[in-house]
Short mmCIF file of C-alpha atoms and ligand atoms in Angstrom, two decimals:
data_model
loop_
_atom_site.label_atom_id
_atom_site.label_comp_id
_atom_site.label_asym_id
_atom_site.label_seq_id
_atom_site.Cartn_x
_atom_site.Cartn_y
_atom_site.Cartn_z
CA MET A 1 -20.07 -20.61 119.63
CA GLN A 2 -21.40 -21.79 123.06
CA VAL A 3 -22.15 -19.38 125.98
CA ILE A 4 -21.76 -21.10 129.31
CA HIS A 5 -22.91 -19.50 132.59
CA SER A 6 -21.99 -22.37 135.17
CA ILE A 7 -18.59 -23.61 136.31
CA THR A 8 -19.82 -27.14 136.41
CA GLU A 9 -20.96 -27.02 132.73
CA LEU A 10 -17.78 -25.35 131.63
CA ARG A 11 -15.64 -28.09 133.17
CA HIS A 12 -17.83 -30.68 131.69
CA ARG A 13 -17.45 -29.01 128.26
CA LEU A 14 -13.68 -28.66 128.48
CA ALA A 15 -13.01 -31.99 130.13
CA GLY A 16 -9.88 -33.53 128.56
CA GLN A 17 -8.91 -30.36 126.64
CA GLU A 18 -5.14 -29.82 127.00
CA GLN A 19 -4.57 -26.89 124.71
CA THR A 20 -7.22 -24.37 125.61
CA ALA A 21 -6.20 -20.64 125.08
CA PHE A 22 -8.07 -18.28 127.23
CA VAL A 23 -8.82 -14.50 127.06
CA PRO A 24 -10.27 -13.06 130.21
CA THR A 25 -12.31 -9.82 129.81
CA MET A 26 -14.91 -7.57 131.54
CA GLY A 27 -16.95 -7.59 128.33
CA ASN A 28 -18.19 -4.51 126.39
CA LEU A 29 -15.73 -5.74 123.91
CA HIS A 30 -13.80 -3.79 121.27
CA GLU A 31 -11.19 -4.41 118.65
CA GLY A 32 -8.55 -4.69 121.44
CA HIS A 33 -10.20 -7.60 123.00
CA LEU A 34 -10.82 -9.27 119.63
CA SER A 35 -7.15 -8.95 118.90
CA LEU A 36 -6.43 -11.18 121.95
CA VAL A 37 -8.90 -13.68 120.69
CA ARG A 38 -7.14 -13.75 117.45
CA GLU A 39 -3.82 -14.11 119.11
CA ALA A 40 -5.37 -17.04 121.18
CA ARG A 41 -6.45 -18.68 117.82
CA GLN A 42 -2.93 -18.95 116.69
CA ARG A 43 -2.23 -21.41 119.53
CA GLY A 44 -4.17 -24.13 117.81
CA GLY A 45 -6.49 -25.27 120.76
CA PRO A 46 -10.10 -24.19 121.59
CA VAL A 47 -10.34 -20.49 122.52
CA VAL A 48 -12.26 -19.57 125.54
CA ALA A 49 -13.23 -15.96 126.41
CA SER A 50 -14.65 -15.06 129.82
CA ILE A 51 -17.01 -11.98 130.48
CA PHE A 52 -17.11 -11.01 134.09
CA VAL A 53 -17.23 -7.61 135.67
CA ASN A 54 -15.15 -8.24 138.71
CA ARG A 55 -16.36 -6.38 141.82
CA LEU A 56 -13.15 -7.17 143.70
CA GLN A 57 -11.01 -4.89 141.35
CA PHE A 58 -13.24 -1.75 141.75
CA LEU A 59 -13.01 0.71 144.59
CA PRO A 60 -16.31 1.64 146.26
CA HIS A 61 -16.50 5.00 144.54
CA GLU A 62 -15.60 3.54 141.09
CA ASP A 63 -17.63 2.68 138.15
CA PHE A 64 -18.66 -1.03 138.92
CA ASP A 65 -22.39 -0.35 138.82
CA ARG A 66 -22.28 1.68 135.53
CA TYR A 67 -19.56 -0.43 133.84
CA PRO A 68 -21.18 -1.23 130.52
CA ARG A 69 -22.71 -4.81 130.43
CA THR A 70 -23.36 -5.76 126.68
CA LEU A 71 -23.32 -9.55 126.58
CA ALA A 72 -25.45 -10.06 123.45
CA ARG A 73 -23.28 -7.79 121.34
CA ASP A 74 -20.13 -9.24 122.88
CA VAL A 75 -21.28 -12.74 121.98
CA GLU A 76 -21.79 -11.68 118.39
CA LEU A 77 -18.34 -10.04 118.25
CA LEU A 78 -16.55 -13.13 119.81
CA THR A 79 -18.38 -15.40 117.26
CA GLY A 80 -17.01 -13.23 114.52
CA ALA A 81 -13.51 -13.39 115.84
CA GLY A 82 -13.54 -17.21 115.98
CA CYS A 83 -13.94 -17.64 119.74
CA ASP A 84 -15.23 -21.29 120.53
CA LEU A 85 -16.83 -20.70 123.89
CA VAL A 86 -17.84 -17.88 126.20
CA PHE A 87 -17.83 -18.29 129.92
CA ALA A 88 -20.08 -15.69 131.43
CA PRO A 89 -20.83 -16.49 135.00
CA ASP A 90 -22.84 -14.15 137.11
CA GLU A 91 -21.64 -12.99 140.53
CA ALA A 92 -23.57 -15.70 142.47
CA GLU A 93 -21.74 -18.23 140.32
CA LEU A 94 -18.20 -17.05 140.66
CA TYR A 95 -18.56 -15.58 144.25
CA PRO A 96 -21.16 -17.67 145.91
CA GLU A 97 -19.84 -16.62 149.23
CA PRO A 98 -17.63 -13.61 150.02
CA GLN A 99 -14.31 -14.33 148.37
CA THR A 100 -12.12 -14.05 151.56
CA TYR A 101 -9.21 -16.20 150.32
CA LYS A 102 -7.34 -13.72 147.94
CA VAL A 103 -4.08 -13.82 145.92
CA GLN A 104 -1.73 -11.18 147.23
CA PRO A 105 0.79 -9.97 144.92
CA PRO A 106 4.20 -8.79 146.25
CA ALA A 107 4.04 -5.32 147.69
CA ALA A 108 6.64 -3.96 145.21
CA LEU A 109 4.31 -4.40 142.29
CA PRO A 110 0.75 -3.66 143.60
CA ASP A 111 1.80 -0.67 145.71
CA ILE A 112 3.11 1.43 142.84
CA LEU A 113 1.17 2.77 139.80
CA GLU A 114 -2.27 1.47 139.62
CA GLY A 115 -2.00 -0.06 143.02
CA GLU A 116 -1.20 3.33 144.46
CA PHE A 117 -4.24 4.99 143.14
CA ARG A 118 -6.49 1.97 143.28
CA PRO A 119 -5.63 0.01 146.36
CA GLY A 120 -6.93 -3.54 146.11
CA PHE A 121 -6.95 -3.47 142.39
CA CYS A 122 -3.94 -5.90 141.85
CA THR A 123 -5.07 -8.31 144.51
CA GLY A 124 -8.67 -8.16 143.06
CA GLY A 125 -7.29 -8.89 139.53
CA CYS A 126 -5.07 -11.65 140.63
CA THR A 127 -7.79 -13.34 142.57
CA VAL A 128 -10.36 -13.42 139.84
CA VAL A 129 -7.70 -14.45 137.23
CA MET A 130 -6.47 -17.24 139.56
CA LYS A 131 -10.11 -18.37 139.95
CA LEU A 132 -10.94 -18.24 136.33
CA PHE A 133 -7.74 -20.20 135.52
CA GLN A 134 -9.03 -22.97 137.88
CA CYS A 135 -12.29 -23.01 136.02
CA VAL A 136 -11.07 -22.90 132.46
CA GLN A 137 -7.65 -24.72 133.10
CA PRO A 138 -6.05 -23.12 129.99
CA ARG A 139 -2.64 -23.90 128.61
CA VAL A 140 -2.20 -20.29 127.29
CA ALA A 141 -3.76 -16.97 128.54
CA VAL A 142 -3.55 -13.88 126.55
CA PHE A 143 -3.61 -10.31 128.12
CA GLY A 144 -3.22 -6.82 126.58
CA GLN A 145 -0.08 -4.86 127.13
CA LYS A 146 -2.58 -2.01 127.50
CA ASP A 147 -2.93 -3.01 131.10
CA TYR A 148 1.00 -3.25 131.46
CA GLN A 149 1.06 -3.61 135.22
CA GLN A 150 -1.70 -6.10 135.20
CA LEU A 151 0.09 -8.28 132.60
CA LYS A 152 3.29 -8.22 134.80
CA VAL A 153 1.45 -9.14 137.92
CA ILE A 154 -0.28 -12.01 136.39
CA ALA A 155 2.79 -13.41 134.71
CA GLY A 156 4.54 -13.16 138.13
CA MET A 157 1.68 -15.10 139.71
CA ALA A 158 1.70 -17.69 137.01
CA ARG A 159 5.46 -18.07 137.59
CA GLN A 160 5.62 -18.29 141.25
CA PHE A 161 2.74 -20.55 141.67
CA ALA A 162 4.02 -22.75 138.92
CA LEU A 163 0.60 -22.49 137.07
CA PRO A 164 0.56 -24.70 134.02
CA VAL A 165 -0.32 -21.74 131.80
CA GLN A 166 1.73 -19.57 129.51
CA VAL A 167 0.91 -15.86 129.96
CA VAL A 168 1.18 -14.08 126.76
CA GLY A 169 1.02 -10.24 126.36
CA ALA A 170 -0.48 -8.71 123.09
CA PRO A 171 0.18 -5.20 121.69
CA THR A 172 -2.29 -2.31 122.30
CA VAL A 173 -4.81 -1.78 119.64
CA ARG A 174 -5.49 1.96 119.07
CA ALA A 175 -7.97 4.07 117.22
CA ASP A 176 -6.74 5.88 114.08
CA ASP A 177 -5.89 9.12 116.01
CA GLY A 178 -3.70 6.96 118.49
CA LEU A 179 -6.05 6.60 121.55
CA ALA A 180 -5.80 3.19 122.95
CA LEU A 181 -9.12 1.45 122.58
CA SER A 182 -10.85 0.96 126.12
CA SER A 183 -14.27 0.20 127.38
CA ARG A 184 -14.14 3.35 129.33
CA ASN A 185 -13.66 5.31 126.19
CA GLY A 186 -17.47 5.11 125.94
CA TYR A 187 -17.72 7.37 128.95
CA LEU A 188 -16.08 10.20 127.06
CA GLY A 189 -18.15 13.10 125.62
CA GLN A 190 -17.52 14.20 122.08
CA SER A 191 -15.01 16.92 123.07
CA GLU A 192 -13.33 14.76 125.60
CA ARG A 193 -12.98 12.02 123.01
CA HIS A 194 -11.13 14.60 120.93
CA GLU A 195 -9.04 15.63 123.88
CA ALA A 196 -8.30 12.13 125.07
CA ILE A 197 -5.42 11.65 122.44
CA ALA A 198 -3.36 14.05 124.63
CA LEU A 199 -2.58 11.14 126.95
CA PRO A 200 -0.78 8.99 124.36
CA GLN A 201 0.69 12.06 123.01
CA ALA A 202 2.12 13.13 126.40
CA LEU A 203 3.47 9.53 126.81
CA GLN A 204 5.11 9.67 123.41
CA ALA A 205 6.78 13.01 124.30
CA LEU A 206 7.90 11.46 127.60
CA ALA A 207 9.20 8.45 125.71
CA ALA A 208 10.96 10.49 123.20
CA ARG A 209 12.93 12.14 126.01
CA ALA A 210 13.49 8.98 128.05
CA ARG A 211 17.16 9.07 127.32
CA ASP A 212 17.66 12.83 127.61
CA GLY A 213 20.66 13.29 130.04
CA ARG A 214 19.98 17.03 130.38
CA ALA A 215 17.14 16.57 132.90
CA PRO A 216 16.64 14.06 135.62
CA ARG A 217 13.81 11.45 135.19
CA GLU A 218 11.72 13.21 137.85
CA ALA A 219 11.80 16.45 135.98
CA LEU A 220 10.78 14.80 132.74
CA GLU A 221 7.88 13.23 134.49
CA ALA A 222 6.87 16.41 136.18
CA GLU A 223 6.95 18.23 132.91
CA ALA A 224 4.74 15.62 131.35
CA MET A 225 2.23 15.84 134.17
CA ALA A 226 2.22 19.45 134.04
CA ALA A 227 1.57 19.59 130.44
CA LEU A 228 -1.69 17.44 130.81
CA ALA A 229 -2.72 19.27 133.82
CA ALA A 230 -2.52 22.58 131.83
CA ARG A 231 -5.08 21.14 129.33
CA GLY A 232 -7.47 20.45 132.17
CA TRP A 233 -6.59 16.74 132.94
CA ALA A 234 -6.01 15.55 136.47
CA PRO A 235 -2.98 13.24 136.04
CA ASP A 236 -2.47 10.43 138.69
CA SER A 237 1.02 9.62 137.21
CA LEU A 238 3.21 9.82 134.04
CA THR A 239 6.27 7.90 134.86
CA LEU A 240 9.23 6.10 133.26
CA ARG A 241 9.95 2.66 134.48
CA ARG A 242 12.06 -0.37 133.91
CA ARG A 243 10.04 -2.89 131.76
CA ARG A 244 11.32 -5.74 133.81
CA ASP A 245 10.01 -4.89 137.27
CA LEU A 246 8.25 -1.44 136.73
CA LEU A 247 10.47 0.12 139.45
CA PRO A 248 12.25 3.53 138.57
CA PRO A 249 15.60 3.15 136.59
CA SER A 250 18.59 4.67 138.05
CA GLU A 251 20.02 7.44 136.05
CA ALA A 252 22.87 5.30 134.87
CA GLU A 253 20.30 2.66 133.68
CA ARG A 254 18.14 5.21 131.92
CA LEU A 255 21.04 6.63 130.00
CA ALA A 256 22.62 3.24 129.22
CA GLY A 257 19.51 1.88 127.39
CA GLU A 258 17.74 -0.18 129.96
CA PRO A 259 14.46 -1.21 128.28
CA LEU A 260 11.73 1.16 129.68
CA VAL A 261 8.22 1.97 129.50
CA ALA A 262 6.32 5.32 129.82
CA LEU A 263 3.23 4.55 131.93
CA GLY A 264 0.47 7.05 132.28
CA ALA A 265 -2.93 7.28 134.30
CA ALA A 266 -4.98 10.43 134.16
CA ARG A 267 -8.48 11.62 134.61
CA LEU A 268 -10.31 13.48 132.07
CA GLY A 269 -13.58 14.82 133.48
CA ALA A 270 -15.12 11.82 135.29
CA THR A 271 -13.22 9.22 133.16
CA ARG A 272 -9.86 7.66 134.16
CA LEU A 273 -7.69 6.56 131.26
CA ILE A 274 -4.41 4.54 131.35
CA ASP A 275 -1.96 3.99 128.56
CA ASN A 276 1.72 3.05 128.11
CA ILE A 277 4.52 3.18 125.40
CA GLU A 278 7.63 1.12 125.51
CA CYS A 279 10.85 3.08 124.90
P1 AMP B 301 -10.84 -5.60 130.31
O1 AMP B 301 -12.14 -6.00 129.66
O2 AMP B 301 -10.64 -4.09 130.36
O3 AMP B 301 -10.66 -6.29 131.69
O4 AMP B 301 -9.68 -6.09 129.42
C1 AMP B 301 -9.60 -7.45 129.05
C2 AMP B 301 -8.24 -7.63 128.40
O5 AMP B 301 -8.22 -6.90 127.13
C3 AMP B 301 -6.98 -7.20 129.11
O6 AMP B 301 -5.99 -8.21 129.03
C4 AMP B 301 -6.72 -5.93 128.52
O7 AMP B 301 -5.39 -5.67 128.71
C5 AMP B 301 -7.03 -6.24 127.06
N1 AMP B 301 -7.23 -5.04 126.39
C6 AMP B 301 -7.99 -3.87 126.78
N2 AMP B 301 -7.88 -2.86 125.91
C7 AMP B 301 -6.91 -3.33 124.91
C8 AMP B 301 -6.39 -2.58 123.79
N3 AMP B 301 -6.72 -1.41 123.34
N4 AMP B 301 -5.57 -3.41 123.00
C9 AMP B 301 -5.08 -4.69 123.46
N5 AMP B 301 -5.71 -5.32 124.42
C10 AMP B 301 -6.52 -4.61 125.20
#
């Protein structure tokens, strides 16, 4: 497997490739990322993974500086998973000048959920993915459902800009106890790691009551947030949304079987975790 740091060299290496499958990541890889690489391999063409910690999608107080950078280990894991090429540009390569041209997703998507608590996150994510798509020119790009809103925003961007790339979502990979794998799990201390399963459990409980007509949606959500808060978490949001556009379902839709997703974001100590469960 080849590791390439420059856009020029990448383009040269991929020239004429029409079937490239692409997996963008921020590195510090785990089994969740590798499952995306395996999904990409099913597509038949060369598999390219990128590793780039994208400053544009972090707020000033967030963990950009301490985000784990583990390139040598990541390259080993990607080799084992059957990746053909790693694109690992440094900041000077991908952002040689301030990236003032940006992709602005529609307000309805980024202003809710992650966008509400991490302003700029969706724009930063879309902008880097658009730029990486220009570098790699993939036919298929695989994203995890773990970042449910990100997947929706990127799929919408590809559709509305008629990008010649199929955006594919892959299921969330979890640890044996149910915690979604995440590079940020490494920030958790031992007792926090043990406690962390309360987030998927709270989402399971919310999902199980998604069609409960005895309480309005808002009450179910407030109960789920309160349950986490009582355990010492600082929940940003636990909410039931329509899968198709991530907006709140009407009560009639919720009770009539509209496909929903329970989305959660909450801080445990200094670590912010997100997860979701379709219901
Ligand atoms: P990141 O490195 O956090 O930017 O994630 C890169 C890609 O891996 C994104 O498409 C994520 O949704 C996906 N991903 C992260 N964690 C998981 C997981 N546990 N299962 C499946 N995909 C994941």
